[in-house]
């Protein structure tokens, strides 16, 4: 859709004269349809009050969730996984925060940390559940979540599911810093699935698109093994 199309009907917002004209037309419309506007206006006020009330609730809940996250995230970073997940000494654990504050950004982040911690503990199904509940438009974390889900599926020997999530990680906002590592995982998963042609293609793309990556040496090595085996 062109800018012209998207701006259509909104030019008056940039012009004081145009805005005044629109307000005049709106006032005449109100006089002509007073009863309708009174009813509709009441409904709008109720809707706005509900929206602002919910927004305030979520904001206040998020502040509480952010404060609660500090202790379990610190525990996670120091590999105290049980303490991170279950909490201690009056501090809630990651899973409790995810359940109680799930509608907030901090609660959403608790889903990610819960999944990562459960994956480290070898609780793959629970890890997958939490990581799938996480969503973000962030450049890095969403792709990381997809990759961790792929790791969990690989541990479960569900290779096709792993391939699917590694591919999501590769496709999500590609960048030179993290995408190459996801491509290596994708290639290895293809190899495990006996899909060597697809694995070679992934390694070739990595070498071509990210020649400065530290993963290039591995990509060349793995690709060379597969090509030699095919001869």
PDB file of C-alpha atoms in Angstrom:
ATOM      1  CA  UNK A   1       0.000   0.000   0.000  1.00  0.00           C
ATOM      2  CA  UNK A   2       1.439   3.409  -0.954  1.00  0.00           C
ATOM      3  CA  UNK A   3       1.936   6.299   1.441  1.00  0.00           C
ATOM      4  CA  UNK A   4      -0.630   8.153  -0.537  1.00  0.00           C
ATOM      5  CA  UNK A   5      -3.186   5.457   0.186  1.00  0.00           C
ATOM      6  CA  UNK A   6      -2.373   5.271   3.884  1.00  0.00           C
ATOM      7  CA  UNK A   7      -2.496   9.074   4.291  1.00  0.00           C
ATOM      8  CA  UNK A   8      -5.844   9.396   2.517  1.00  0.00           C
ATOM      9  CA  UNK A   9      -8.383  11.261   4.658  1.00  0.00           C
ATOM     10  CA  UNK A  10      -5.811  12.248   7.293  1.00  0.00           C
ATOM     11  CA  UNK A  11      -4.285  15.345   5.662  1.00  0.00           C
ATOM     12  CA  UNK A  12      -6.336  17.604   7.934  1.00  0.00           C
ATOM     13  CA  UNK A  13      -4.189  16.491  10.881  1.00  0.00           C
ATOM     14  CA  UNK A  14      -1.259  18.412   9.374  1.00  0.00           C
ATOM     15  CA  UNK A  15      -3.265  21.585   8.635  1.00  0.00           C
ATOM     16  CA  UNK A  16      -4.814  23.903  11.281  1.00  0.00           C
ATOM     17  CA  UNK A  17      -7.298  25.212   8.704  1.00  0.00           C
ATOM     18  CA  UNK A  18      -8.244  21.717   7.668  1.00  0.00           C
ATOM     19  CA  UNK A  19      -8.608  20.655  11.284  1.00  0.00           C
ATOM     20  CA  UNK A  20     -10.887  23.610  12.004  1.00  0.00           C
ATOM     21  CA  UNK A  21     -13.036  22.655   9.027  1.00  0.00           C
ATOM     22  CA  UNK A  22     -13.304  19.093  10.212  1.00  0.00           C
ATOM     23  CA  UNK A  23     -14.334  20.261  13.699  1.00  0.00           C
ATOM     24  CA  UNK A  24     -17.025  22.496  12.223  1.00  0.00           C
ATOM     25  CA  UNK A  25     -18.428  19.592  10.215  1.00  0.00           C
ATOM     26  CA  UNK A  26     -18.290  17.419  13.326  1.00  0.00           C
ATOM     27  CA  UNK A  27     -20.198  20.025  15.389  1.00  0.00           C
ATOM     28  CA  UNK A  28     -22.930  20.243  12.753  1.00  0.00           C
ATOM     29  CA  UNK A  29     -23.152  16.479  12.714  1.00  0.00           C
ATOM     30  CA  UNK A  30     -23.591  16.463  16.498  1.00  0.00           C
ATOM     31  CA  UNK A  31     -26.429  19.014  16.301  1.00  0.00           C
ATOM     32  CA  UNK A  32     -28.141  16.944  13.643  1.00  0.00           C
ATOM     33  CA  UNK A  33     -27.759  13.633  15.490  1.00  0.00           C
ATOM     34  CA  UNK A  34     -27.704  14.767  19.126  1.00  0.00           C
ATOM     35  CA  UNK A  35     -29.475  11.751  20.639  1.00  0.00           C
ATOM     36  CA  UNK A  36     -27.303   9.262  18.800  1.00  0.00           C
ATOM     37  CA  UNK A  37     -24.130  11.014  19.920  1.00  0.00           C
ATOM     38  CA  UNK A  38     -25.298  11.156  23.542  1.00  0.00           C
ATOM     39  CA  UNK A  39     -25.817   7.383  23.576  1.00  0.00           C
ATOM     40  CA  UNK A  40     -22.653   6.628  21.613  1.00  0.00           C
ATOM     41  CA  UNK A  41     -20.667   9.107  23.673  1.00  0.00           C
ATOM     42  CA  UNK A  42     -21.692   7.356  26.847  1.00  0.00           C
ATOM     43  CA  UNK A  43     -20.585   4.037  25.405  1.00  0.00           C
ATOM     44  CA  UNK A  44     -17.243   5.536  24.340  1.00  0.00           C
ATOM     45  CA  UNK A  45     -16.655   6.969  27.819  1.00  0.00           C
ATOM     46  CA  UNK A  46     -17.355   3.579  29.384  1.00  0.00           C
ATOM     47  CA  UNK A  47     -15.042   1.871  26.876  1.00  0.00           C
ATOM     48  CA  UNK A  48     -12.257   4.392  27.470  1.00  0.00           C
ATOM     49  CA  UNK A  49     -12.645   4.081  31.225  1.00  0.00           C
ATOM     50  CA  UNK A  50     -12.355   0.323  30.886  1.00  0.00           C
ATOM     51  CA  UNK A  51      -9.276   0.614  28.678  1.00  0.00           C
ATOM     52  CA  UNK A  52      -7.500   3.065  30.978  1.00  0.00           C
ATOM     53  CA  UNK A  53      -8.430   0.940  33.979  1.00  0.00           C
ATOM     54  CA  UNK A  54      -6.976  -2.166  32.371  1.00  0.00           C
ATOM     55  CA  UNK A  55      -3.876  -0.263  31.216  1.00  0.00           C
ATOM     56  CA  UNK A  56      -3.299   1.021  34.765  1.00  0.00           C
ATOM     57  CA  UNK A  57      -3.824  -2.474  36.171  1.00  0.00           C
ATOM     58  CA  UNK A  58      -1.313  -4.008  33.747  1.00  0.00           C
ATOM     59  CA  UNK A  59       1.220  -1.215  34.381  1.00  0.00           C
ATOM     60  CA  UNK A  60       0.991  -1.609  38.153  1.00  0.00           C
ATOM     61  CA  UNK A  61       1.141  -5.379  37.831  1.00  0.00           C
ATOM     62  CA  UNK A  62       4.212  -5.081  35.606  1.00  0.00           C
ATOM     63  CA  UNK A  63       6.002  -2.967  38.201  1.00  0.00           C
ATOM     64  CA  UNK A  64       5.345  -5.682  40.778  1.00  0.00           C
ATOM     65  CA  UNK A  65       6.468  -8.391  38.362  1.00  0.00           C
ATOM     66  CA  UNK A  66       9.672  -6.537  37.500  1.00  0.00           C
ATOM     67  CA  UNK A  67      10.515  -6.205  41.185  1.00  0.00           C
ATOM     68  CA  UNK A  68       9.733  -9.887  41.753  1.00  0.00           C
ATOM     69  CA  UNK A  69      11.925 -10.958  38.821  1.00  0.00           C
ATOM     70  CA  UNK A  70      15.175  -9.678  40.304  1.00  0.00           C
ATOM     71  CA  UNK A  71      15.860 -12.533  42.744  1.00  0.00           C
ATOM     72  CA  UNK A  72      14.936 -15.489  40.490  1.00  0.00           C
ATOM     73  CA  UNK A  73      16.808 -14.061  37.500  1.00  0.00           C
ATOM     74  CA  UNK A  74      19.892 -13.617  39.685  1.00  0.00           C
ATOM     75  CA  UNK A  75      19.482 -17.231  40.815  1.00  0.00           C
ATOM     76  CA  UNK A  76      19.164 -18.327  37.180  1.00  0.00           C
ATOM     77  CA  UNK A  77      22.337 -16.490  36.215  1.00  0.00           C
ATOM     78  CA  UNK A  78      24.228 -18.258  39.011  1.00  0.00           C
ATOM     79  CA  UNK A  79      22.821 -21.661  37.972  1.00  0.00           C
ATOM     80  CA  UNK A  80      20.669 -22.026  41.094  1.00  0.00           C
ATOM     81  CA  UNK A  81      17.900 -23.390  38.921  1.00  0.00           C
ATOM     82  CA  UNK A  82      15.574 -24.775  41.603  1.00  0.00           C
ATOM     83  CA  UNK A  83      15.721 -21.496  43.481  1.00  0.00           C
ATOM     84  CA  UNK A  84      15.100 -19.605  40.236  1.00  0.00           C
ATOM     85  CA  UNK A  85      12.069 -21.689  39.336  1.00  0.00           C
ATOM     86  CA  UNK A  86      10.489 -22.186  42.762  1.00  0.00           C
ATOM     87  CA  UNK A  87      11.666 -19.094  44.641  1.00  0.00           C
ATOM     88  CA  UNK A  88      12.976 -18.807  48.182  1.00  0.00           C
ATOM     89  CA  UNK A  89      12.726 -16.734  51.369  1.00  0.00           C
ATOM     90  CA  UNK A  90       9.596 -14.883  50.351  1.00  0.00           C
ATOM     91  CA  UNK A  91      10.682 -14.404  46.749  1.00  0.00           C
ATOM     92  CA  UNK A  92       8.387 -15.980  44.144  1.00  0.00           C
ATOM     93  CA  UNK A  93       9.907 -18.237  41.525  1.00  0.00           C
ATOM     94  CA  UNK A  94       9.903 -17.748  37.785  1.00  0.00           C
ATOM     95  CA  UNK A  95       6.980 -20.094  37.156  1.00  0.00           C
ATOM     96  CA  UNK A  96       4.838 -18.324  39.764  1.00  0.00           C
ATOM     97  CA  UNK A  97       5.644 -14.941  38.242  1.00  0.00           C
ATOM     98  CA  UNK A  98       4.823 -16.254  34.775  1.00  0.00           C
ATOM     99  CA  UNK A  99       1.471 -17.578  35.994  1.00  0.00           C
ATOM    100  CA  UNK A 100       0.491 -14.578  38.119  1.00  0.00           C
ATOM    101  CA  UNK A 101       1.724 -11.769  35.862  1.00  0.00           C
ATOM    102  CA  UNK A 102       1.414 -13.418  32.463  1.00  0.00           C
ATOM    103  CA  UNK A 103      -0.355 -10.407  30.914  1.00  0.00           C
ATOM    104  CA  UNK A 104       2.608  -8.112  31.645  1.00  0.00           C
ATOM    105  CA  UNK A 105       5.957  -7.769  29.835  1.00  0.00           C
ATOM    106  CA  UNK A 106       7.814  -8.928  32.956  1.00  0.00           C
ATOM    107  CA  UNK A 107       5.501 -11.930  33.285  1.00  0.00           C
ATOM    108  CA  UNK A 108       6.124 -12.706  29.637  1.00  0.00           C
ATOM    109  CA  UNK A 109       9.880 -12.574  30.233  1.00  0.00           C
ATOM    110  CA  UNK A 110       9.431 -14.937  33.176  1.00  0.00           C
ATOM    111  CA  UNK A 111       8.029 -17.461  30.685  1.00  0.00           C
ATOM    112  CA  UNK A 112      11.289 -17.265  28.737  1.00  0.00           C
ATOM    113  CA  UNK A 113      13.479 -17.703  31.808  1.00  0.00           C
ATOM    114  CA  UNK A 114      11.273 -20.538  33.075  1.00  0.00           C
ATOM    115  CA  UNK A 115      11.638 -22.360  29.780  1.00  0.00           C
ATOM    116  CA  UNK A 116      15.397 -21.864  29.698  1.00  0.00           C
ATOM    117  CA  UNK A 117      15.790 -23.099  33.287  1.00  0.00           C
ATOM    118  CA  UNK A 118      13.576 -26.145  32.728  1.00  0.00           C
ATOM    119  CA  UNK A 119      15.547 -26.973  29.589  1.00  0.00           C
ATOM    120  CA  UNK A 120      18.762 -26.950  31.634  1.00  0.00           C
ATOM    121  CA  UNK A 121      17.101 -29.316  34.083  1.00  0.00           C
ATOM    122  CA  UNK A 122      16.164 -31.722  31.310  1.00  0.00           C
ATOM    123  CA  UNK A 123      12.418 -31.109  31.699  1.00  0.00           C
ATOM    124  CA  UNK A 124      11.911 -30.728  27.985  1.00  0.00           C
ATOM    125  CA  UNK A 125       8.120 -30.818  27.698  1.00  0.00           C
ATOM    126  CA  UNK A 126       7.697 -28.193  30.418  1.00  0.00           C
ATOM    127  CA  UNK A 127      10.432 -26.092  28.828  1.00  0.00           C
ATOM    128  CA  UNK A 128       8.683 -26.206  25.465  1.00  0.00           C
ATOM    129  CA  UNK A 129       5.371 -25.196  27.047  1.00  0.00           C
ATOM    130  CA  UNK A 130       6.848 -22.106  28.710  1.00  0.00           C
ATOM    131  CA  UNK A 131       8.935 -21.076  25.709  1.00  0.00           C
ATOM    132  CA  UNK A 132       5.945 -21.365  23.392  1.00  0.00           C
ATOM    133  CA  UNK A 133       3.994 -19.120  25.777  1.00  0.00           C
ATOM    134  CA  UNK A 134       6.659 -16.435  25.389  1.00  0.00           C
ATOM    135  CA  UNK A 135       6.415 -13.913  22.573  1.00  0.00           C
ATOM    136  CA  UNK A 136       8.402 -10.800  21.750  1.00  0.00           C
ATOM    137  CA  UNK A 137       9.131  -8.420  18.892  1.00  0.00           C
ATOM    138  CA  UNK A 138      12.658  -8.034  20.245  1.00  0.00           C
ATOM    139  CA  UNK A 139      15.488  -8.419  17.738  1.00  0.00           C
ATOM    140  CA  UNK A 140      17.224 -11.200  19.657  1.00  0.00           C
ATOM    141  CA  UNK A 141      15.143 -12.865  22.370  1.00  0.00           C
ATOM    142  CA  UNK A 142      12.327 -14.280  20.226  1.00  0.00           C
ATOM    143  CA  UNK A 143      14.792 -16.010  17.913  1.00  0.00           C
ATOM    144  CA  UNK A 144      16.595 -17.330  20.978  1.00  0.00           C
ATOM    145  CA  UNK A 145      13.314 -18.761  22.282  1.00  0.00           C
ATOM    146  CA  UNK A 146      12.722 -20.532  18.954  1.00  0.00           C
ATOM    147  CA  UNK A 147      16.247 -21.949  19.115  1.00  0.00           C
ATOM    148  CA  UNK A 148      15.754 -23.220  22.669  1.00  0.00           C
ATOM    149  CA  UNK A 149      12.512 -24.923  21.635  1.00  0.00           C
ATOM    150  CA  UNK A 150      14.504 -26.562  18.852  1.00  0.00           C
ATOM    151  CA  UNK A 151      17.088 -27.705  21.410  1.00  0.00           C
ATOM    152  CA  UNK A 152      14.356 -29.249  23.560  1.00  0.00           C
ATOM    153  CA  UNK A 153      12.909 -31.109  20.587  1.00  0.00           C
ATOM    154  CA  UNK A 154      16.360 -32.382  19.634  1.00  0.00           C
ATOM    155  CA  UNK A 155      16.789 -33.733  23.166  1.00  0.00           C
ATOM    156  CA  UNK A 156      13.438 -35.493  22.758  1.00  0.00           C
ATOM    157  CA  UNK A 157      14.624 -36.855  19.403  1.00  0.00           C
ATOM    158  CA  UNK A 158      11.740 -35.039  17.697  1.00  0.00           C
ATOM    159  CA  UNK A 159      14.037 -33.969  14.900  1.00  0.00           C
ATOM    160  CA  UNK A 160      11.439 -32.665  12.451  1.00  0.00           C
ATOM    161  CA  UNK A 161       9.988 -30.400  15.141  1.00  0.00           C
ATOM    162  CA  UNK A 162      13.509 -29.233  15.962  1.00  0.00           C
ATOM    163  CA  UNK A 163      14.120 -28.414  12.302  1.00  0.00           C
ATOM    164  CA  UNK A 164      10.921 -26.378  12.215  1.00  0.00           C
ATOM    165  CA  UNK A 165      11.915 -24.238  15.197  1.00  0.00           C
ATOM    166  CA  UNK A 166      15.539 -23.827  14.165  1.00  0.00           C
ATOM    167  CA  UNK A 167      14.238 -22.574  10.824  1.00  0.00           C
ATOM    168  CA  UNK A 168      12.040 -20.070  12.662  1.00  0.00           C
ATOM    169  CA  UNK A 169      15.092 -18.882  14.588  1.00  0.00           C
ATOM    170  CA  UNK A 170      17.062 -18.489  11.351  1.00  0.00           C
ATOM    171  CA  UNK A 171      14.241 -16.587   9.642  1.00  0.00           C
ATOM    172  CA  UNK A 172      13.423 -14.246  12.530  1.00  0.00           C
ATOM    173  CA  UNK A 173      15.114 -10.875  11.939  1.00  0.00           C
ATOM    174  CA  UNK A 174      18.373 -12.356  10.566  1.00  0.00           C
ATOM    175  CA  UNK A 175      21.587 -10.763  11.805  1.00  0.00           C
ATOM    176  CA  UNK A 176      25.304 -11.500  11.645  1.00  0.00           C
ATOM    177  CA  UNK A 177      25.671 -12.014  15.393  1.00  0.00           C
ATOM    178  CA  UNK A 178      23.267 -14.838  16.222  1.00  0.00           C
ATOM    179  CA  UNK A 179      21.736 -16.181  13.006  1.00  0.00           C
ATOM    180  CA  UNK A 180      24.876 -18.171  12.025  1.00  0.00           C
ATOM    181  CA  UNK A 181      24.700 -20.215  15.247  1.00  0.00           C
ATOM    182  CA  UNK A 182      21.059 -21.034  14.514  1.00  0.00           C
ATOM    183  CA  UNK A 183      22.035 -22.068  10.997  1.00  0.00           C
ATOM    184  CA  UNK A 184      24.626 -24.484  12.379  1.00  0.00           C
ATOM    185  CA  UNK A 185      21.957 -26.026  14.608  1.00  0.00           C
ATOM    186  CA  UNK A 186      19.595 -26.278  11.643  1.00  0.00           C
ATOM    187  CA  UNK A 187      22.259 -27.963   9.531  1.00  0.00           C
ATOM    188  CA  UNK A 188      23.070 -30.473  12.272  1.00  0.00           C
ATOM    189  CA  UNK A 189      19.364 -31.258  12.679  1.00  0.00           C
ATOM    190  CA  UNK A 190      19.066 -31.873   8.932  1.00  0.00           C
ATOM    191  CA  UNK A 191      22.044 -34.232   9.155  1.00  0.00           C
ATOM    192  CA  UNK A 192      20.405 -36.137  11.994  1.00  0.00           C
ATOM    193  CA  UNK A 193      17.258 -36.424   9.868  1.00  0.00           C
ATOM    194  CA  UNK A 194      19.410 -37.871   7.036  1.00  0.00           C
ATOM    195  CA  UNK A 195      18.636 -34.836   4.889  1.00  0.00           C
ATOM    196  CA  UNK A 196      22.203 -34.143   3.836  1.00  0.00           C
ATOM    197  CA  UNK A 197      21.295 -32.120   0.758  1.00  0.00           C
ATOM    198  CA  UNK A 198      19.365 -29.655   2.908  1.00  0.00           C
ATOM    199  CA  UNK A 199      22.201 -29.558   5.447  1.00  0.00           C
ATOM    200  CA  UNK A 200      24.747 -28.733   2.737  1.00  0.00           C
ATOM    201  CA  UNK A 201      22.470 -25.958   1.484  1.00  0.00           C
ATOM    202  CA  UNK A 202      22.225 -24.414   4.959  1.00  0.00           C
ATOM    203  CA  UNK A 203      25.996 -24.538   5.461  1.00  0.00           C
ATOM    204  CA  UNK A 204      26.536 -23.019   2.011  1.00  0.00           C
ATOM    205  CA  UNK A 205      24.151 -20.160   2.795  1.00  0.00           C
ATOM    206  CA  UNK A 206      25.930 -19.483   6.071  1.00  0.00           C
ATOM    207  CA  UNK A 207      29.319 -19.327   4.325  1.00  0.00           C
ATOM    208  CA  UNK A 208      27.943 -17.001   1.655  1.00  0.00           C
ATOM    209  CA  UNK A 209      25.843 -14.673   3.811  1.00  0.00           C
ATOM    210  CA  UNK A 210      28.016 -14.448   6.928  1.00  0.00           C
ATOM    211  CA  UNK A 211      31.640 -14.896   5.801  1.00  0.00           C
ATOM    212  CA  UNK A 212      32.986 -13.059   8.879  1.00  0.00           C
ATOM    213  CA  UNK A 213      31.136 -15.262  11.360  1.00  0.00           C
ATOM    214  CA  UNK A 214      33.055 -17.497  13.742  1.00  0.00           C
ATOM    215  CA  UNK A 215      30.701 -20.294  12.640  1.00  0.00           C
ATOM    216  CA  UNK A 216      32.051 -20.294   9.080  1.00  0.00           C
ATOM    217  CA  UNK A 217      34.865 -22.718   9.925  1.00  0.00           C
ATOM    218  CA  UNK A 218      32.369 -25.219  11.315  1.00  0.00           C
ATOM    219  CA  UNK A 219      30.088 -24.723   8.324  1.00  0.00           C
ATOM    220  CA  UNK A 220      32.948 -25.415   5.902  1.00  0.00           C
ATOM    221  CA  UNK A 221      34.054 -28.458   7.895  1.00  0.00           C
ATOM    222  CA  UNK A 222      30.567 -29.982   8.136  1.00  0.00           C
ATOM    223  CA  UNK A 223      29.837 -29.235   4.501  1.00  0.00           C
ATOM    224  CA  UNK A 224      33.125 -30.847   3.465  1.00  0.00           C
ATOM    225  CA  UNK A 225      32.346 -34.030   5.406  1.00  0.00           C
ATOM    226  CA  UNK A 226      28.937 -34.340   3.774  1.00  0.00           C
ATOM    227  CA  UNK A 227      30.246 -33.683   0.272  1.00  0.00           C
ATOM    228  CA  UNK A 228      33.056 -36.220   0.749  1.00  0.00           C
ATOM    229  CA  UNK A 229      30.590 -38.825   1.991  1.00  0.00           C
ATOM    230  CA  UNK A 230      28.432 -38.269  -1.083  1.00  0.00           C
ATOM    231  CA  UNK A 231      31.278 -38.995  -3.524  1.00  0.00           C
TER     232      UNK A 231
END
